[in-house]
């Protein structure tokens, strides 16, 4: 380990430019510069400590009277204590009523859980993100990305290059090392009482720690990952508390492991005076959970109070006024909402008051998530979606967010949050038997209506089975976003129970930086691209940086005679060499005629190549519509969507481009985008329509409804922002 691995002056200057991008005051910049200097000194001290100890596991630092208890008495204390408590479902787990409910209400999930646990024990196989079930062996190489084979060295954690450009993806490595599969073993033990599962849990935890000395290697390089691993371990150890595998030695090991996790998080907080994100939020949540759940540790009181205070402060900073997470990503909205919700339940179980403001913000986050769910119950994947979970209590695809609304409906006794469908498994694991009973008693809420979330930049024009999302999200985090995409003014469209036009998702981060950039690109989203340019700058070498050039904003909204109009614009093309362009998109939802009218206004100067794309979901068939110049059709099952060009498409070329879509991190499916290309001078106005036809609705009738709508709604386009 070297004490001096300083970057070159040019690289240092580039880091500082990235660090202070976005809306940053001089005062915050000065505070951040001072903080970074202090952090560098702290790392120097930590490096010396790690060198001196070799990263060895030290005995747990016990608090007060617990320090005088012998190993056996300490074990007795843990087996019999009733406080502190985890959320009620985790406390009930393993009881006869819990097992019966699991068998009666979630028989398929219980069977899948048992199979997965047996595969872990027998063959070292378990699922990981979108890569499916991997052969990881019972003694995995915890330093190796199991997909690419890239391996990180056991060097001091802050000296490591995490983004290496050799195909290795540290996100995949970190998912493995969050140890969510130990929660699988623990849940299966609670469901079956199989002692072999608990024994395997402790065996693997010891194997992990032997391969990961404190402070050495990639699995200590990010405090967020340490915190998420700690929360999974806390839940897993609690679920096997009654097992014979938890003897005095296993308890000492568990306490020592969690003690060093807490101390490491506290030394390496991912705080910034400029902006904090889900990373710092995870750090403080991890400390809160450790502090609440392990009062026997010397550092627990300080961790609990620090975590509580910072959770409240970060909820004020990271949750927008309309309930959206500040990172311009529905995937991270799910993650952050789950983090706040689980922490709220932990606090409530232990009589810790997080205040009315925290509860109100959490309620607004759940409301936002319920509102953006499509009629099929899935979420649009706006921005990054890497499938991350705060607590691994089930297997869920990245676009599966409805379970949050179900939990929220019970936590806040609010039937308006209740999604369609049956109770999710998390209700039992987190809220227990009473949570399941209350869910069954809740009345079914009406389907969500159109909503405007102006701070988030999310506009939903919907009714019944018709759904259109118009995206006006910015870069995120006041222009410092790392998880936003070039998707401004893009749309998602569902009709007749099927998603037709869908965001392509994320696919990967650093494992393939070219694909990372492609999935974030303007050309992959259902918006207008000008001269092949990006709406905001991205760089393949910087997979977590995106520019703030577009700055989308609401121009206006209006309702008129059963129709809704939303108008957004952005300035991402103001920097074009051939002349600045402003893109304005107006969308009318005609409820009575069940269709949408769209106008793309491209104002500015110069001659340009304009490309309008609609990215269809995987499995959607598409082609040119006969008898209508420039029109297209899309079909899935018996449902169809017609895309009809109305004005401004003279001489336009229509082609169908093969692209990709991704729902889960690491997995992608083939998809197609319809692309209309217009070579023209600015200003240019393109008017077009989205006309769904469900089973039994003739094409002629739906197109006749379009003609009526186009004639009657023409003046509505002029009503806002002209």
PDB file of C-alpha atoms in Angstrom, residues 420-548:
ATOM      1  CA  UNK A 420     -54.233  -3.583  -7.618  1.00  0.00           C
ATOM      2  CA  UNK A 421     -53.475  -7.219  -6.914  1.00  0.00           C
ATOM      3  CA  UNK A 422     -52.855  -9.382  -3.896  1.00  0.00           C
ATOM      4  CA  UNK A 423     -50.754  -8.624  -0.835  1.00  0.00           C
ATOM      5  CA  UNK A 424     -47.000  -8.720  -1.556  1.00  0.00           C
ATOM      6  CA  UNK A 425     -44.735 -11.004   0.442  1.00  0.00           C
ATOM      7  CA  UNK A 426     -42.990  -8.028   2.093  1.00  0.00           C
ATOM      8  CA  UNK A 427     -46.201  -7.278   3.998  1.00  0.00           C
ATOM      9  CA  UNK A 428     -45.734 -10.433   6.050  1.00  0.00           C
ATOM     10  CA  UNK A 429     -41.963 -10.072   6.491  1.00  0.00           C
ATOM     11  CA  UNK A 430     -42.160  -6.426   7.584  1.00  0.00           C
ATOM     12  CA  UNK A 431     -45.649  -5.892   9.037  1.00  0.00           C
ATOM     13  CA  UNK A 432     -46.517  -9.400  10.178  1.00  0.00           C
ATOM     14  CA  UNK A 433     -49.898 -11.039  10.572  1.00  0.00           C
ATOM     15  CA  UNK A 434     -51.643  -7.783  11.478  1.00  0.00           C
ATOM     16  CA  UNK A 435     -50.329  -6.125   8.320  1.00  0.00           C
ATOM     17  CA  UNK A 436     -51.794  -8.920   6.182  1.00  0.00           C
ATOM     18  CA  UNK A 437     -55.140  -8.703   7.969  1.00  0.00           C
ATOM     19  CA  UNK A 438     -55.380  -4.954   7.516  1.00  0.00           C
ATOM     20  CA  UNK A 439     -54.458  -5.173   3.848  1.00  0.00           C
ATOM     21  CA  UNK A 440     -57.299  -7.590   3.227  1.00  0.00           C
ATOM     22  CA  UNK A 441     -59.725  -5.192   4.927  1.00  0.00           C
ATOM     23  CA  UNK A 442     -58.718  -2.164   2.856  1.00  0.00           C
ATOM     24  CA  UNK A 443     -61.157  -1.184   0.112  1.00  0.00           C
ATOM     25  CA  UNK A 444     -59.805  -1.115  -3.423  1.00  0.00           C
ATOM     26  CA  UNK A 445     -58.956   2.405  -4.538  1.00  0.00           C
ATOM     27  CA  UNK A 446     -60.000   3.836  -7.898  1.00  0.00           C
ATOM     28  CA  UNK A 447     -57.369   3.780 -10.646  1.00  0.00           C
ATOM     29  CA  UNK A 448     -54.936   6.706 -10.485  1.00  0.00           C
ATOM     30  CA  UNK A 449     -55.915   9.828 -12.412  1.00  0.00           C
ATOM     31  CA  UNK A 450     -53.789  12.316 -14.318  1.00  0.00           C
ATOM     32  CA  UNK A 451     -51.240  14.036 -12.099  1.00  0.00           C
ATOM     33  CA  UNK A 452     -48.598  16.702 -12.477  1.00  0.00           C
ATOM     34  CA  UNK A 453     -45.438  16.476 -10.338  1.00  0.00           C
ATOM     35  CA  UNK A 454     -43.825  19.757 -11.308  1.00  0.00           C
ATOM     36  CA  UNK A 455     -40.792  19.562  -9.040  1.00  0.00           C
ATOM     37  CA  UNK A 456     -40.035  16.075 -10.287  1.00  0.00           C
ATOM     38  CA  UNK A 457     -40.845  16.992 -13.881  1.00  0.00           C
ATOM     39  CA  UNK A 458     -43.226  14.036 -14.243  1.00  0.00           C
ATOM     40  CA  UNK A 459     -46.570  14.558 -15.984  1.00  0.00           C
ATOM     41  CA  UNK A 460     -49.107  11.738 -16.206  1.00  0.00           C
ATOM     42  CA  UNK A 461     -51.953  11.997 -18.725  1.00  0.00           C
ATOM     43  CA  UNK A 462     -54.032   8.939 -17.957  1.00  0.00           C
ATOM     44  CA  UNK A 463     -57.457   7.434 -17.376  1.00  0.00           C
ATOM     45  CA  UNK A 464     -58.418   3.806 -16.938  1.00  0.00           C
ATOM     46  CA  UNK A 465     -56.196   1.658 -19.152  1.00  0.00           C
ATOM     47  CA  UNK A 466     -54.723   4.672 -21.006  1.00  0.00           C
ATOM     48  CA  UNK A 467     -51.406   5.969 -19.715  1.00  0.00           C
ATOM     49  CA  UNK A 468     -48.915   8.501 -21.037  1.00  0.00           C
ATOM     50  CA  UNK A 469     -45.946   9.791 -19.041  1.00  0.00           C
ATOM     51  CA  UNK A 470     -44.337  13.003 -20.315  1.00  0.00           C
ATOM     52  CA  UNK A 471     -40.840  13.365 -18.900  1.00  0.00           C
ATOM     53  CA  UNK A 472     -39.568  16.769 -17.826  1.00  0.00           C
ATOM     54  CA  UNK A 473     -37.008  15.525 -15.291  1.00  0.00           C
ATOM     55  CA  UNK A 474     -33.769  17.478 -15.100  1.00  0.00           C
ATOM     56  CA  UNK A 475     -30.297  16.053 -14.601  1.00  0.00           C
ATOM     57  CA  UNK A 476     -31.051  15.524 -10.911  1.00  0.00           C
ATOM     58  CA  UNK A 477     -29.512  16.884  -7.716  1.00  0.00           C
ATOM     59  CA  UNK A 478     -29.685  20.519  -8.887  1.00  0.00           C
ATOM     60  CA  UNK A 479     -27.673  19.839 -12.019  1.00  0.00           C
ATOM     61  CA  UNK A 480     -25.144  17.436 -10.498  1.00  0.00           C
ATOM     62  CA  UNK A 481     -26.968  14.313 -11.527  1.00  0.00           C
ATOM     63  CA  UNK A 482     -25.222  11.000 -11.971  1.00  0.00           C
ATOM     64  CA  UNK A 483     -28.298   8.855 -12.634  1.00  0.00           C
ATOM     65  CA  UNK A 484     -30.224  10.937 -15.181  1.00  0.00           C
ATOM     66  CA  UNK A 485     -30.539  10.140 -18.902  1.00  0.00           C
ATOM     67  CA  UNK A 486     -30.941  12.216 -22.056  1.00  0.00           C
ATOM     68  CA  UNK A 487     -34.673  11.559 -22.034  1.00  0.00           C
ATOM     69  CA  UNK A 488     -36.095  15.079 -21.822  1.00  0.00           C
ATOM     70  CA  UNK A 489     -39.626  15.449 -23.196  1.00  0.00           C
ATOM     71  CA  UNK A 490     -39.707  11.696 -23.798  1.00  0.00           C
ATOM     72  CA  UNK A 491     -42.916   9.715 -23.454  1.00  0.00           C
ATOM     73  CA  UNK A 492     -44.000   6.307 -22.183  1.00  0.00           C
ATOM     74  CA  UNK A 493     -47.321   5.014 -23.504  1.00  0.00           C
ATOM     75  CA  UNK A 494     -49.532   2.139 -22.335  1.00  0.00           C
ATOM     76  CA  UNK A 495     -52.974   1.180 -23.575  1.00  0.00           C
ATOM     77  CA  UNK A 496     -55.349  -1.769 -23.469  1.00  0.00           C
ATOM     78  CA  UNK A 497     -53.332  -3.298 -20.628  1.00  0.00           C
ATOM     79  CA  UNK A 498     -49.995  -3.289 -22.490  1.00  0.00           C
ATOM     80  CA  UNK A 499     -46.936  -1.011 -22.505  1.00  0.00           C
ATOM     81  CA  UNK A 500     -46.252   0.080 -26.087  1.00  0.00           C
ATOM     82  CA  UNK A 501     -43.671   2.861 -25.819  1.00  0.00           C
ATOM     83  CA  UNK A 502     -41.202   2.300 -23.009  1.00  0.00           C
ATOM     84  CA  UNK A 503     -37.993   3.734 -21.630  1.00  0.00           C
ATOM     85  CA  UNK A 504     -35.081   1.422 -22.523  1.00  0.00           C
ATOM     86  CA  UNK A 505     -33.760   1.192 -18.946  1.00  0.00           C
ATOM     87  CA  UNK A 506     -30.104   1.086 -17.899  1.00  0.00           C
ATOM     88  CA  UNK A 507     -28.481  -2.283 -18.716  1.00  0.00           C
ATOM     89  CA  UNK A 508     -25.015  -1.790 -17.106  1.00  0.00           C
ATOM     90  CA  UNK A 509     -22.736   0.816 -15.570  1.00  0.00           C
ATOM     91  CA  UNK A 510     -18.984   0.247 -15.854  1.00  0.00           C
ATOM     92  CA  UNK A 511     -18.970  -3.266 -17.316  1.00  0.00           C
ATOM     93  CA  UNK A 512     -19.494  -1.791 -20.792  1.00  0.00           C
ATOM     94  CA  UNK A 513     -19.146   1.984 -20.818  1.00  0.00           C
ATOM     95  CA  UNK A 514     -20.095   2.234 -24.507  1.00  0.00           C
ATOM     96  CA  UNK A 515     -23.407   0.491 -23.777  1.00  0.00           C
ATOM     97  CA  UNK A 516     -23.803   2.606 -20.666  1.00  0.00           C
ATOM     98  CA  UNK A 517     -23.611   5.742 -22.787  1.00  0.00           C
ATOM     99  CA  UNK A 518     -25.871   4.292 -25.484  1.00  0.00           C
ATOM    100  CA  UNK A 519     -28.671   3.434 -23.052  1.00  0.00           C
ATOM    101  CA  UNK A 520     -28.505   6.984 -21.656  1.00  0.00           C
ATOM    102  CA  UNK A 521     -28.494   8.599 -25.102  1.00  0.00           C
ATOM    103  CA  UNK A 522     -31.112  10.823 -26.710  1.00  0.00           C
ATOM    104  CA  UNK A 523     -31.309   8.366 -29.624  1.00  0.00           C
ATOM    105  CA  UNK A 524     -32.501   5.616 -27.269  1.00  0.00           C
ATOM    106  CA  UNK A 525     -35.435   7.667 -25.937  1.00  0.00           C
ATOM    107  CA  UNK A 526     -38.823   8.668 -27.306  1.00  0.00           C
ATOM    108  CA  UNK A 527     -38.111  12.318 -27.985  1.00  0.00           C
ATOM    109  CA  UNK A 528     -36.634  14.503 -30.734  1.00  0.00           C
ATOM    110  CA  UNK A 529     -32.932  14.341 -31.578  1.00  0.00           C
ATOM    111  CA  UNK A 530     -31.352  17.219 -33.513  1.00  0.00           C
ATOM    112  CA  UNK A 531     -28.242  16.795 -35.703  1.00  0.00           C
ATOM    113  CA  UNK A 532     -27.326  13.582 -33.889  1.00  0.00           C
ATOM    114  CA  UNK A 533     -26.459  15.616 -30.772  1.00  0.00           C
ATOM    115  CA  UNK A 534     -27.094  14.724 -27.157  1.00  0.00           C
ATOM    116  CA  UNK A 535     -29.492  16.835 -25.101  1.00  0.00           C
ATOM    117  CA  UNK A 536     -26.747  17.056 -22.476  1.00  0.00           C
ATOM    118  CA  UNK A 537     -23.090  16.093 -22.608  1.00  0.00           C
ATOM    119  CA  UNK A 538     -21.998  12.605 -21.616  1.00  0.00           C
ATOM    120  CA  UNK A 539     -18.561  11.031 -21.738  1.00  0.00           C
ATOM    121  CA  UNK A 540     -17.946   7.309 -22.049  1.00  0.00           C
ATOM    122  CA  UNK A 541     -15.006   7.675 -19.664  1.00  0.00           C
ATOM    123  CA  UNK A 542     -17.270   9.227 -16.992  1.00  0.00           C
ATOM    124  CA  UNK A 543     -20.232   6.869 -16.630  1.00  0.00           C
ATOM    125  CA  UNK A 544     -21.708   8.734 -13.658  1.00  0.00           C
ATOM    126  CA  UNK A 545     -21.579  12.271 -15.027  1.00  0.00           C
ATOM    127  CA  UNK A 546     -24.188  13.948 -17.204  1.00  0.00           C
ATOM    128  CA  UNK A 547     -24.408  17.605 -18.175  1.00  0.00           C
ATOM    129  CA  UNK A 548     -27.140  20.049 -17.216  1.00  0.00           C
TER     130      UNK A 548
END
